Short mmCIF file of C-alpha atoms in Angstrom, two decimals:
data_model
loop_
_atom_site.label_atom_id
_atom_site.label_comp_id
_atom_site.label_asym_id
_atom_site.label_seq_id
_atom_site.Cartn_x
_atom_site.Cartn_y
_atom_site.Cartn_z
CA UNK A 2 111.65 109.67 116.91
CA UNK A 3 113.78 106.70 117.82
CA UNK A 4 116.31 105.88 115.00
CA UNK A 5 118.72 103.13 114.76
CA UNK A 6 121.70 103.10 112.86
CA UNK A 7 124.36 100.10 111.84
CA UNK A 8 127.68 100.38 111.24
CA UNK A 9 129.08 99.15 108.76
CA UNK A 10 126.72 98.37 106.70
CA UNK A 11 128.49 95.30 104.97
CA UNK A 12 131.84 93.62 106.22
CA UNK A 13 134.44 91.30 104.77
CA UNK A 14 137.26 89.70 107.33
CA UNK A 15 139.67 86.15 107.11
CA UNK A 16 138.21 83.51 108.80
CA UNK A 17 140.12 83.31 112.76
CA UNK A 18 139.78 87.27 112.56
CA UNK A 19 138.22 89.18 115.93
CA UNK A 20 135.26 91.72 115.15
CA UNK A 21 132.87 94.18 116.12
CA UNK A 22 129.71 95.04 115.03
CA UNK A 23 128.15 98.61 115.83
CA UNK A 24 124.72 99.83 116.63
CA UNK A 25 123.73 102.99 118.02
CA UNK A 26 120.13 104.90 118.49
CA UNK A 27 119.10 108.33 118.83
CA UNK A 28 116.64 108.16 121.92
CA UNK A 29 118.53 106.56 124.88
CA UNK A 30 115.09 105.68 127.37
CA UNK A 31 115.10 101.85 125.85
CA UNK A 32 113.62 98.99 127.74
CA UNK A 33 116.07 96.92 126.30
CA UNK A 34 118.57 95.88 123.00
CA UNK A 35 118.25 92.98 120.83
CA UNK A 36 121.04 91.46 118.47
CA UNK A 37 119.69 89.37 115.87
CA UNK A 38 120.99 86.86 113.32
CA UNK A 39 119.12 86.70 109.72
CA UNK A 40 120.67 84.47 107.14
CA UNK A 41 119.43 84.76 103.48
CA UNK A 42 115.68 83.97 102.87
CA UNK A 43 115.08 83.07 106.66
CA UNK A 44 113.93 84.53 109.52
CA UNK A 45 115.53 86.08 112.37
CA UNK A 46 117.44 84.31 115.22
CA UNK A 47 117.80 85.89 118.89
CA UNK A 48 121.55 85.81 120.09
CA UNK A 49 121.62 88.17 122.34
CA UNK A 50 119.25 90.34 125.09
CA UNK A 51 120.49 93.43 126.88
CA UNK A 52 117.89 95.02 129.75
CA UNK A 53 118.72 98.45 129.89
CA UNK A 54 120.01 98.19 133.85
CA UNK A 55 122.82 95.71 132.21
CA UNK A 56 125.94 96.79 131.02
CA UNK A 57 127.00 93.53 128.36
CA UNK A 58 125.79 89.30 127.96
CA UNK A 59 127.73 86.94 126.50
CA UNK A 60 126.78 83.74 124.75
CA UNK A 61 130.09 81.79 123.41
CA UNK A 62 131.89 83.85 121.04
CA UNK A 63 129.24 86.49 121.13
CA UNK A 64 129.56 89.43 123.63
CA UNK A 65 127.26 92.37 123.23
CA UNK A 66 127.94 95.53 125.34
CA UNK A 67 125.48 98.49 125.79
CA UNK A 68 126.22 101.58 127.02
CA UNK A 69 122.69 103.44 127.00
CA UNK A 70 123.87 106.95 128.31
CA UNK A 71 125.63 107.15 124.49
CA UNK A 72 123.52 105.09 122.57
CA UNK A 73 125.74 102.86 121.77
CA UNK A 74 125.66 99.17 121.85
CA UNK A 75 128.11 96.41 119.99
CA UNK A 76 128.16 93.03 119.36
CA UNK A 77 132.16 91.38 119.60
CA UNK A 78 132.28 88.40 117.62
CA UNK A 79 135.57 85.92 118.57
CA UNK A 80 137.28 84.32 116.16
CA UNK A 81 134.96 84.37 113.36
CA UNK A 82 134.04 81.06 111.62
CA UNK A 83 132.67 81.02 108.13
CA UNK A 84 129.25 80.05 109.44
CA UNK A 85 129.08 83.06 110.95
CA UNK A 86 128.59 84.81 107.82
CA UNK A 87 124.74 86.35 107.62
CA UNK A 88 123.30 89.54 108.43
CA UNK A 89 123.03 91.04 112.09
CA UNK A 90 120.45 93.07 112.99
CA UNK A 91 120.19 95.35 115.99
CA UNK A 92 117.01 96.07 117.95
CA UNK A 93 115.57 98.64 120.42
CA UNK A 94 112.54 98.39 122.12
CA UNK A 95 110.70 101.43 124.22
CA UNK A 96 107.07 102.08 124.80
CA UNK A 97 106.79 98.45 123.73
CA UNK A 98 107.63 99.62 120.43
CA UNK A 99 110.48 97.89 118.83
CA UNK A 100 112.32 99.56 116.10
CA UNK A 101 115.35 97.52 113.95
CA UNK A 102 118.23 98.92 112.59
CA UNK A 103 119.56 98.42 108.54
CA UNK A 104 121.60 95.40 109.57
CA UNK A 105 125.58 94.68 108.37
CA UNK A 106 126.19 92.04 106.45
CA UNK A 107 128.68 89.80 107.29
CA UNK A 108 131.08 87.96 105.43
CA UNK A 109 133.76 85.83 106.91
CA UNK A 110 136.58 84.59 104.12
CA UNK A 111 137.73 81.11 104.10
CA UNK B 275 109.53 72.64 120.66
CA UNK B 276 107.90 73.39 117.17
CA UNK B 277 108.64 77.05 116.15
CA UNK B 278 106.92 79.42 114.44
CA UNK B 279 104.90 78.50 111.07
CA UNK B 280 104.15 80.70 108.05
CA UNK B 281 102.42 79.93 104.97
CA UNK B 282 103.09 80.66 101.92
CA UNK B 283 106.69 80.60 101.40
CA UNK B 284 107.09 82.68 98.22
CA UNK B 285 103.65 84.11 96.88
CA UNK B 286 103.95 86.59 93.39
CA UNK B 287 100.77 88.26 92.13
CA UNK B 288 99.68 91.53 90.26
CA UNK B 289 98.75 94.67 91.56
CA UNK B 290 95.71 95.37 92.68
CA UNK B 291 95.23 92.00 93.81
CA UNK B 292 94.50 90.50 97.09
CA UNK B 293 96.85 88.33 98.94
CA UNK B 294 97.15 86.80 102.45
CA UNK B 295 99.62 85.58 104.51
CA UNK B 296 98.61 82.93 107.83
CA UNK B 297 100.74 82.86 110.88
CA UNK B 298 100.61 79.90 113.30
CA UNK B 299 102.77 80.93 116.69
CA UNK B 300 104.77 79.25 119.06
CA UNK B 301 102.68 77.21 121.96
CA UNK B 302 101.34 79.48 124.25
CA UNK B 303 102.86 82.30 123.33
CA UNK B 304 100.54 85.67 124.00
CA UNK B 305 101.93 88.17 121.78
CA UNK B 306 102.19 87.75 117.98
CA UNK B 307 104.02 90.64 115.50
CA UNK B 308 103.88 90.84 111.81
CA UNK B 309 106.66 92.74 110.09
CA UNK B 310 107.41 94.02 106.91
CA UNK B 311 110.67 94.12 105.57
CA UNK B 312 111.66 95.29 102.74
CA UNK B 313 115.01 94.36 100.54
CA UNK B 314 117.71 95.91 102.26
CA UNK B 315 116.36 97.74 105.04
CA UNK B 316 115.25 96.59 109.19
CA UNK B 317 112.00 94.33 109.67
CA UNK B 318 109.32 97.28 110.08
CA UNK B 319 106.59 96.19 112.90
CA UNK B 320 102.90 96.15 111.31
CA UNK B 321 100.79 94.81 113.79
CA UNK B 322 101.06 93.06 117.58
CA UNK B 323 98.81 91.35 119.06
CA UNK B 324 98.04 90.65 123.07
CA UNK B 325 96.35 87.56 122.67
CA UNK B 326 93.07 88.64 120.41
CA UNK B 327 93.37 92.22 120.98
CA UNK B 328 95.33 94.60 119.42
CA UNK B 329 98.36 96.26 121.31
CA UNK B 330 100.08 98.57 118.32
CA UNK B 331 99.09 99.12 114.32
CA UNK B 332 100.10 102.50 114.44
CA UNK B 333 102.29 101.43 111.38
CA UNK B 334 100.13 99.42 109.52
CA UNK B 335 98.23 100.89 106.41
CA UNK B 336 94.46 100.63 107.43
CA UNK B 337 93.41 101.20 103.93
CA UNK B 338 94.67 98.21 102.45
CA UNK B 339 96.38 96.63 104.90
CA UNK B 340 94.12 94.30 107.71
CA UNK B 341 95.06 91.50 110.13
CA UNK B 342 93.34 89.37 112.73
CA UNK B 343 94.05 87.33 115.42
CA UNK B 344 90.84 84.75 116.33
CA UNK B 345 90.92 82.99 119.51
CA UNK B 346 94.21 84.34 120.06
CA UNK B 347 96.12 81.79 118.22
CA UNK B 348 96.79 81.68 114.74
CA UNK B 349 97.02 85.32 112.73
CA UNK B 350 96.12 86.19 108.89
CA UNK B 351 97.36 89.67 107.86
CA UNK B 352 95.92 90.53 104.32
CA UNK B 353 96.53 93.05 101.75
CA UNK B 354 93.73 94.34 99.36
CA UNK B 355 94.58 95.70 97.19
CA UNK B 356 98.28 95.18 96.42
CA UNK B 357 100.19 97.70 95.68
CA UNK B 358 104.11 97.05 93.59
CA UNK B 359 105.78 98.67 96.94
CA UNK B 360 104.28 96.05 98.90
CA UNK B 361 107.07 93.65 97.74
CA UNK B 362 109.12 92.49 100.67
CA UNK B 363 109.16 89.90 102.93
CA UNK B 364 106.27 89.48 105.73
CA UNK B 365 107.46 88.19 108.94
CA UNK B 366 105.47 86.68 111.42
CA UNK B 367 107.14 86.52 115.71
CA UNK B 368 105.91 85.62 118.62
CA UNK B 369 106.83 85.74 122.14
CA UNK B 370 105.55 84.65 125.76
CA UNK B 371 105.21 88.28 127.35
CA UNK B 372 104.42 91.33 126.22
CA UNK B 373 101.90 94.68 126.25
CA UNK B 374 102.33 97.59 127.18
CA UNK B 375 105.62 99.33 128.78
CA UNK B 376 106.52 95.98 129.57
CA UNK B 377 110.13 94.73 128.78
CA UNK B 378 111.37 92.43 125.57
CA UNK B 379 111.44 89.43 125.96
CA UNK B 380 113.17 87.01 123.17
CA UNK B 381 110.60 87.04 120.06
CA UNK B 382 110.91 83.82 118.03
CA UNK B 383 110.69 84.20 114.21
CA UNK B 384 109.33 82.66 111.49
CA UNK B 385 111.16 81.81 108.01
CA UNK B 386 108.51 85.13 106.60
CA UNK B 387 106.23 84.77 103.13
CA UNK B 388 108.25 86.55 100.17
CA UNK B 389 106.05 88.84 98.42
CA UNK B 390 106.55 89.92 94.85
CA UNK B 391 103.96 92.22 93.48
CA UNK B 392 104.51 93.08 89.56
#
């Protein structure tokens, strides 16, 4: 059974700061690895899409990397910006079934 | 491009009542989701669709839980009757691919209906 874990599950840094977000699942045969972005009482935005025959994508200060041999996969956020605080979510899909992890919450001080 | 509508926003009722929750998805997309997530934890998938037909509920609780996609368009997912562990939120995604062993593509989310059973 495919399992996803988050770590950490909440996180506090100064504004400017460098961080990484990690994800990592039990079963490596994925299709593919989702990052999401969920801000209080919304839904969830896509920021990032890994296939699994790709190694990282980056999108502006985001850069996820996957390394599916370990189960790993992180998201590097770049000099965090208070409007980056929300939750991220992780997601990994196989069998077409898609399967989310816990989610750290992120808060970026002023 | 208009995204993906749910309706209600907040709905609170008693248990053992009936509720239901309507999903309007993007334009053209094929493949609609409903998830369940509950305070604290992952969005759970309930349901997908492939245009009317079912692709997955192997998560979904068939005795109280039912959902519907007609014409392969908008979706209602209801719950009858409620139960106080039902509380979460119900989001509704869509995407342009989908089925079976095919790859992810981007799903688009909705803002989800925030359900309080007491």
């Amino acid at each position: 059974k495919q399992e996803v874990t988050q770590i950490p599950a909440a996180l506090s840094v100064p504004e400017g700061e460098n961080l990484v977000l990690n994800c990592s699942f039990t079963d490596s045969a994925i299709y593919n690895l989702q990052w999401f972005r969920q801000d209080p009482g919304k839904g969830l935005t896509s920021l990032l899409l890994i296939q699994s025959s790709q190694r990282e994508q980056t999108s502006g200060r985001l850069n996820a990397s996957l390394d599916k041999s370990s189960g790993r996969s992180t998201l590097y956020i770049a000099a965090s910006q208070p409007g980056d605080s929300a939750t991220y979510l992780c997601a990994v899909n196989r069998d077409d079934k898609i399967i989310f992890g816990k989610g750290t919450r992120l808060h970026i001080l002023p | 491009e208009a995204g993906v509508a749910q309706s209600p926003r907040y709905k609170i009722i008693e248990k053992r009542q009936s509720v239901a929750f309507w999903c309007n998805p993007i334009s053209g997309h094929a493949t609609l989701y409903w998830y369940q997530q509950i305070l604290g934890q992952g969005p759970k998938l309930l349901i997908q669709f492939q245009n009317n037909g079912v692709v997955d509920d192997s998560q979904l609780p068939k005795d109280r839980f039912s959902a519907e996609r007609l014409k392969g368009v908008d979706s209602t997912l209801k719950i009858q009757p409620a139960k106080l562990e039902d509380s979460a939120v119900y989001l509704c995604a869509s995407s342009s691919a989908g089925g079976r062993g095919r790859a992810l593509e981007t799903q688009y989310f909705g803002p989800g209906t925030r359900l309080l059973v007491l």
